[in-house]
């Protein structure tokens, strides 16, 4: 009885005494950054570009916008930028606007004061004149992409936020009681802008930039009663989003790029 | 303890002590690879990595250093299951939320074929609610009930990015096209009136991007446009009409239902093997 126990004890001691061969392998790259000798395509560089954008999900008028973009990249991940975009299609109607034109009467009906004529309805619809934004940009992701295994580009994606300004215009600003009133919201309105974008670097000095933006401000796109009191007042304003998708061609200065360790 | 057992015990303890001593000695002396020849590039590489100073070489593994890493995820011969949710993005009056599943089989690493099925939940927008108040009119709108399609996919681009220069993530972009069906139903202007449904043949086109979290798990985002010719309630509908008469007098319009989807993607089988040497 004691012999087997003694043998088992010895075997256990012997096994434990064996040197630990299965030591943890440590890669020589364990503490190294993920990318070495990385092109710092943004650090301490100015960016100047221009491009076009278009609004999305507008109620009455689409807008195609043209304008410049200026930015300064303080580090590879932080920058400040400004954009100005001008609407070159102020009369491009949405499908909803075109449908209203078909169903609303051309002439006023004296007995029906609740139904506006199309001209009265149109008088209340505002349009985007210009969009101006100042924004801080944060670049969490940088990388490389290959298309069709032929075209390769460095890219970055960024988030941005800042104050946004929209200058609204309208065909007419009219409010003639007792018929249903249209009073377009016009002038420069201040709100917030935020969104995300990406640069695709064709070479070290030139990039294509894509940006999706929301400008959030208080607006009444129809310029008509919203609260149900049959008047158009400040109470009819509500938070309204203006979505813009833009593409820009941008140039970076100076042309030389720093390379990381 | 009897004498034979005592002898065996003493032998075992001695043997164990010898083994322990050998193990300690082995751990004290780091495992050194064979001294490389002077023109061995690995020697220079090792020196460069260590910043020129001699680092403890307890477990140097040169095969951890790969000049050109392989693609992190291979899709050929695997099935992708992607439950998704989505929302329409281009309708002023009515919004639809979609819930469904995509199942794709990757014939190669870039080509796939699959099936998609989804169910819609409608949500009238604030703008639709104001049409009556502001224009004294009722909007003519349809709701989508369900959709399904046979889709083909192609992955033209593959990329990777670093997060804070610490972690590397892999992603790809894909394009899809397919043919299927979307069922819609009129929302009658007079509440409670009888409705009719349309089963519309619908081609669809889309682009998207997929981020790989592991070898078998990822998340994707897709823009897809479903195009179909839909029939709407006629504006001159008479209450006395039968539903067949209403349908015969329906007005038709080509609809582009553009949707944005977000999906979790699961690859089956969860693992794969590289067929080429490293």
PDB file of N, CA, C and O in Angstrom, chain B residues 220-254:
ATOM      1  N   UNK B 220     -21.099  45.714 -40.689  1.00  0.00           N
ATOM      2  CA  UNK B 220     -21.105  46.310 -42.018  1.00  0.00           C
ATOM      3  C   UNK B 220     -22.158  47.395 -42.100  1.00  0.00           C
ATOM      4  O   UNK B 220     -23.124  47.407 -41.330  1.00  0.00           O
ATOM      5  N   UNK B 221     -21.970  48.294 -43.049  1.00  0.00           N
ATOM      6  CA  UNK B 221     -22.929  49.351 -43.333  1.00  0.00           C
ATOM      7  C   UNK B 221     -23.120  49.392 -44.839  1.00  0.00           C
ATOM      8  O   UNK B 221     -22.151  49.283 -45.594  1.00  0.00           O
ATOM      9  N   UNK B 222     -24.371  49.526 -45.291  1.00  0.00           N
ATOM     10  CA  UNK B 222     -24.680  49.433 -46.716  1.00  0.00           C
ATOM     11  C   UNK B 222     -25.705  50.485 -47.093  1.00  0.00           C
ATOM     12  O   UNK B 222     -26.652  50.738 -46.332  1.00  0.00           O
ATOM     13  N   UNK B 223     -25.514  51.076 -48.249  1.00  0.00           N
ATOM     14  CA  UNK B 223     -26.559  51.868 -48.894  1.00  0.00           C
ATOM     15  C   UNK B 223     -27.112  51.033 -50.038  1.00  0.00           C
ATOM     16  O   UNK B 223     -26.343  50.537 -50.856  1.00  0.00           O
ATOM     17  N   UNK B 224     -28.415  50.858 -50.064  1.00  0.00           N
ATOM     18  CA  UNK B 224     -29.001  50.048 -51.128  1.00  0.00           C
ATOM     19  C   UNK B 224     -30.243  50.745 -51.656  1.00  0.00           C
ATOM     20  O   UNK B 224     -31.034  51.317 -50.886  1.00  0.00           O
ATOM     21  N   UNK B 225     -30.415  50.700 -52.970  1.00  0.00           N
ATOM     22  CA  UNK B 225     -31.571  51.322 -53.616  1.00  0.00           C
ATOM     23  C   UNK B 225     -32.449  50.219 -54.191  1.00  0.00           C
ATOM     24  O   UNK B 225     -32.007  49.434 -55.031  1.00  0.00           O
ATOM     25  N   UNK B 226     -33.689  50.161 -53.728  1.00  0.00           N
ATOM     26  CA  UNK B 226     -34.670  49.223 -54.284  1.00  0.00           C
ATOM     27  C   UNK B 226     -35.562  49.990 -55.235  1.00  0.00           C
ATOM     28  O   UNK B 226     -36.190  50.980 -54.844  1.00  0.00           O
ATOM     29  N   UNK B 227     -35.617  49.548 -56.483  1.00  0.00           N
ATOM     30  CA  UNK B 227     -36.382  50.270 -57.504  1.00  0.00           C
ATOM     31  C   UNK B 227     -37.585  49.429 -57.897  1.00  0.00           C
ATOM     32  O   UNK B 227     -37.432  48.234 -58.196  1.00  0.00           O
ATOM     33  N   UNK B 228     -38.756  50.024 -57.885  1.00  0.00           N
ATOM     34  CA  UNK B 228     -39.939  49.275 -58.324  1.00  0.00           C
ATOM     35  C   UNK B 228     -41.012  50.246 -58.790  1.00  0.00           C
ATOM     36  O   UNK B 228     -41.028  51.428 -58.414  1.00  0.00           O
ATOM     37  N   UNK B 229     -41.908  49.722 -59.597  1.00  0.00           N
ATOM     38  CA  UNK B 229     -43.025  50.503 -60.117  1.00  0.00           C
ATOM     39  C   UNK B 229     -44.227  50.243 -59.217  1.00  0.00           C
ATOM     40  O   UNK B 229     -44.799  49.158 -59.228  1.00  0.00           O
ATOM     41  N   UNK B 230     -44.602  51.233 -58.410  1.00  0.00           N
ATOM     42  CA  UNK B 230     -45.631  51.022 -57.402  1.00  0.00           C
ATOM     43  C   UNK B 230     -46.958  51.638 -57.844  1.00  0.00           C
ATOM     44  O   UNK B 230     -46.992  52.584 -58.630  1.00  0.00           O
ATOM     45  N   UNK B 231     -48.050  51.081 -57.321  1.00  0.00           N
ATOM     46  CA  UNK B 231     -49.385  51.579 -57.643  1.00  0.00           C
ATOM     47  C   UNK B 231     -49.967  52.268 -56.406  1.00  0.00           C
ATOM     48  O   UNK B 231     -49.936  51.707 -55.311  1.00  0.00           O
ATOM     49  N   UNK B 232     -50.573  53.444 -56.620  1.00  0.00           N
ATOM     50  CA  UNK B 232     -51.089  54.251 -55.515  1.00  0.00           C
ATOM     51  C   UNK B 232     -52.604  54.400 -55.620  1.00  0.00           C
ATOM     52  O   UNK B 232     -53.192  54.264 -56.692  1.00  0.00           O
ATOM     53  N   UNK B 233     -53.215  54.739 -54.492  1.00  0.00           N
ATOM     54  CA  UNK B 233     -54.660  54.970 -54.442  1.00  0.00           C
ATOM     55  C   UNK B 233     -55.007  56.121 -55.383  1.00  0.00           C
ATOM     56  O   UNK B 233     -54.371  57.180 -55.326  1.00  0.00           O
ATOM     57  N   UNK B 234     -56.007  55.952 -56.238  1.00  0.00           N
ATOM     58  CA  UNK B 234     -56.339  57.051 -57.159  1.00  0.00           C
ATOM     59  C   UNK B 234     -56.874  58.249 -56.383  1.00  0.00           C
ATOM     60  O   UNK B 234     -57.586  58.101 -55.375  1.00  0.00           O
ATOM     61  N   UNK B 235     -56.550  59.437 -56.846  1.00  0.00           N
ATOM     62  CA  UNK B 235     -56.983  60.649 -56.149  1.00  0.00           C
ATOM     63  C   UNK B 235     -58.478  60.868 -56.284  1.00  0.00           C
ATOM     64  O   UNK B 235     -59.077  61.589 -55.495  1.00  0.00           O
ATOM     65  N   UNK B 236     -59.118  60.245 -57.297  1.00  0.00           N
ATOM     66  CA  UNK B 236     -60.568  60.426 -57.493  1.00  0.00           C
ATOM     67  C   UNK B 236     -61.346  59.203 -56.996  1.00  0.00           C
ATOM     68  O   UNK B 236     -62.425  58.882 -57.492  1.00  0.00           O
ATOM     69  N   UNK B 237     -60.824  58.524 -55.996  1.00  0.00           N
ATOM     70  CA  UNK B 237     -61.477  57.298 -55.476  1.00  0.00           C
ATOM     71  C   UNK B 237     -62.867  57.638 -54.961  1.00  0.00           C
ATOM     72  O   UNK B 237     -63.059  58.566 -54.166  1.00  0.00           O
ATOM     73  N   UNK B 238     -63.807  56.842 -55.421  1.00  0.00           N
ATOM     74  CA  UNK B 238     -65.195  56.981 -54.980  1.00  0.00           C
ATOM     75  C   UNK B 238     -65.460  55.938 -53.901  1.00  0.00           C
ATOM     76  O   UNK B 238     -65.022  54.795 -54.018  1.00  0.00           O
ATOM     77  N   UNK B 239     -66.205  56.345 -52.869  1.00  0.00           N
ATOM     78  CA  UNK B 239     -66.484  55.405 -51.772  1.00  0.00           C
ATOM     79  C   UNK B 239     -67.276  54.197 -52.243  1.00  0.00           C
ATOM     80  O   UNK B 239     -67.242  53.134 -51.633  1.00  0.00           O
ATOM     81  N   UNK B 240     -67.986  54.352 -53.366  1.00  0.00           N
ATOM     82  CA  UNK B 240     -68.831  53.247 -53.858  1.00  0.00           C
ATOM     83  C   UNK B 240     -68.027  52.226 -54.665  1.00  0.00           C
ATOM     84  O   UNK B 240     -68.517  51.148 -54.968  1.00  0.00           O
ATOM     85  N   UNK B 241     -66.812  52.541 -54.989  1.00  0.00           N
ATOM     86  CA  UNK B 241     -66.010  51.619 -55.818  1.00  0.00           C
ATOM     87  C   UNK B 241     -65.641  50.365 -55.044  1.00  0.00           C
ATOM     88  O   UNK B 241     -65.348  50.416 -53.848  1.00  0.00           O
ATOM     89  N   UNK B 242     -65.589  49.252 -55.786  1.00  0.00           N
ATOM     90  CA  UNK B 242     -65.041  48.032 -55.185  1.00  0.00           C
ATOM     91  C   UNK B 242     -63.523  48.159 -55.179  1.00  0.00           C
ATOM     92  O   UNK B 242     -62.953  48.989 -55.900  1.00  0.00           O
ATOM     93  N   UNK B 243     -62.894  47.314 -54.404  1.00  0.00           N
ATOM     94  CA  UNK B 243     -61.439  47.413 -54.292  1.00  0.00           C
ATOM     95  C   UNK B 243     -60.771  47.075 -55.628  1.00  0.00           C
ATOM     96  O   UNK B 243     -59.721  47.616 -55.963  1.00  0.00           O
ATOM     97  N   UNK B 244     -61.442  46.198 -56.423  1.00  0.00           N
ATOM     98  CA  UNK B 244     -60.858  45.884 -57.732  1.00  0.00           C
ATOM     99  C   UNK B 244     -60.918  47.106 -58.647  1.00  0.00           C
ATOM    100  O   UNK B 244     -60.001  47.359 -59.431  1.00  0.00           O
ATOM    101  N   UNK B 245     -62.005  47.862 -58.556  1.00  0.00           N
ATOM    102  CA  UNK B 245     -62.130  49.081 -59.357  1.00  0.00           C
ATOM    103  C   UNK B 245     -61.096  50.109 -58.914  1.00  0.00           C
ATOM    104  O   UNK B 245     -60.493  50.813 -59.739  1.00  0.00           O
ATOM    105  N   UNK B 246     -60.901  50.205 -57.606  1.00  0.00           N
ATOM    106  CA  UNK B 246     -59.875  51.123 -57.096  1.00  0.00           C
ATOM    107  C   UNK B 246     -58.513  50.743 -57.663  1.00  0.00           C
ATOM    108  O   UNK B 246     -57.741  51.596 -58.128  1.00  0.00           O
ATOM    109  N   UNK B 247     -58.224  49.441 -57.641  1.00  0.00           N
ATOM    110  CA  UNK B 247     -56.911  48.995 -58.115  1.00  0.00           C
ATOM    111  C   UNK B 247     -56.755  49.239 -59.613  1.00  0.00           C
ATOM    112  O   UNK B 247     -55.685  49.611 -60.091  1.00  0.00           O
ATOM    113  N   UNK B 248     -57.858  49.050 -60.352  1.00  0.00           N
ATOM    114  CA  UNK B 248     -57.784  49.271 -61.805  1.00  0.00           C
ATOM    115  C   UNK B 248     -57.532  50.728 -62.134  1.00  0.00           C
ATOM    116  O   UNK B 248     -56.983  51.043 -63.194  1.00  0.00           O
ATOM    117  N   UNK B 249     -57.972  51.626 -61.255  1.00  0.00           N
ATOM    118  CA  UNK B 249     -57.788  53.063 -61.489  1.00  0.00           C
ATOM    119  C   UNK B 249     -56.578  53.626 -60.776  1.00  0.00           C
ATOM    120  O   UNK B 249     -56.389  54.845 -60.715  1.00  0.00           O
ATOM    121  N   UNK B 250     -55.746  52.741 -60.237  1.00  0.00           N
ATOM    122  CA  UNK B 250     -54.587  53.202 -59.461  1.00  0.00           C
ATOM    123  C   UNK B 250     -53.601  53.937 -60.357  1.00  0.00           C
ATOM    124  O   UNK B 250     -53.423  53.613 -61.537  1.00  0.00           O
ATOM    125  N   UNK B 251     -52.940  54.931 -59.788  1.00  0.00           N
ATOM    126  CA  UNK B 251     -51.873  55.633 -60.517  1.00  0.00           C
ATOM    127  C   UNK B 251     -50.550  54.948 -60.164  1.00  0.00           C
ATOM    128  O   UNK B 251     -50.381  54.437 -59.061  1.00  0.00           O
ATOM    129  N   UNK B 252     -49.660  54.916 -61.115  1.00  0.00           N
ATOM    130  CA  UNK B 252     -48.385  54.229 -60.863  1.00  0.00           C
ATOM    131  C   UNK B 252     -47.233  55.212 -60.961  1.00  0.00           C
ATOM    132  O   UNK B 252     -47.312  56.234 -61.647  1.00  0.00           O
ATOM    133  N   UNK B 253     -46.185  54.896 -60.218  1.00  0.00           N
ATOM    134  CA  UNK B 253     -45.001  55.755 -60.207  1.00  0.00           C
ATOM    135  C   UNK B 253     -43.797  54.882 -59.877  1.00  0.00           C
ATOM    136  O   UNK B 253     -43.900  53.963 -59.056  1.00  0.00           O
ATOM    137  N   UNK B 254     -42.656  55.177 -60.503  1.00  0.00           N
ATOM    138  CA  UNK B 254     -41.424  54.444 -60.206  1.00  0.00           C
ATOM    139  C   UNK B 254     -40.852  54.986 -58.900  1.00  0.00           C
ATOM    140  O   UNK B 254     -40.663  56.201 -58.742  1.00  0.00           O
TER     141      UNK B 254
END
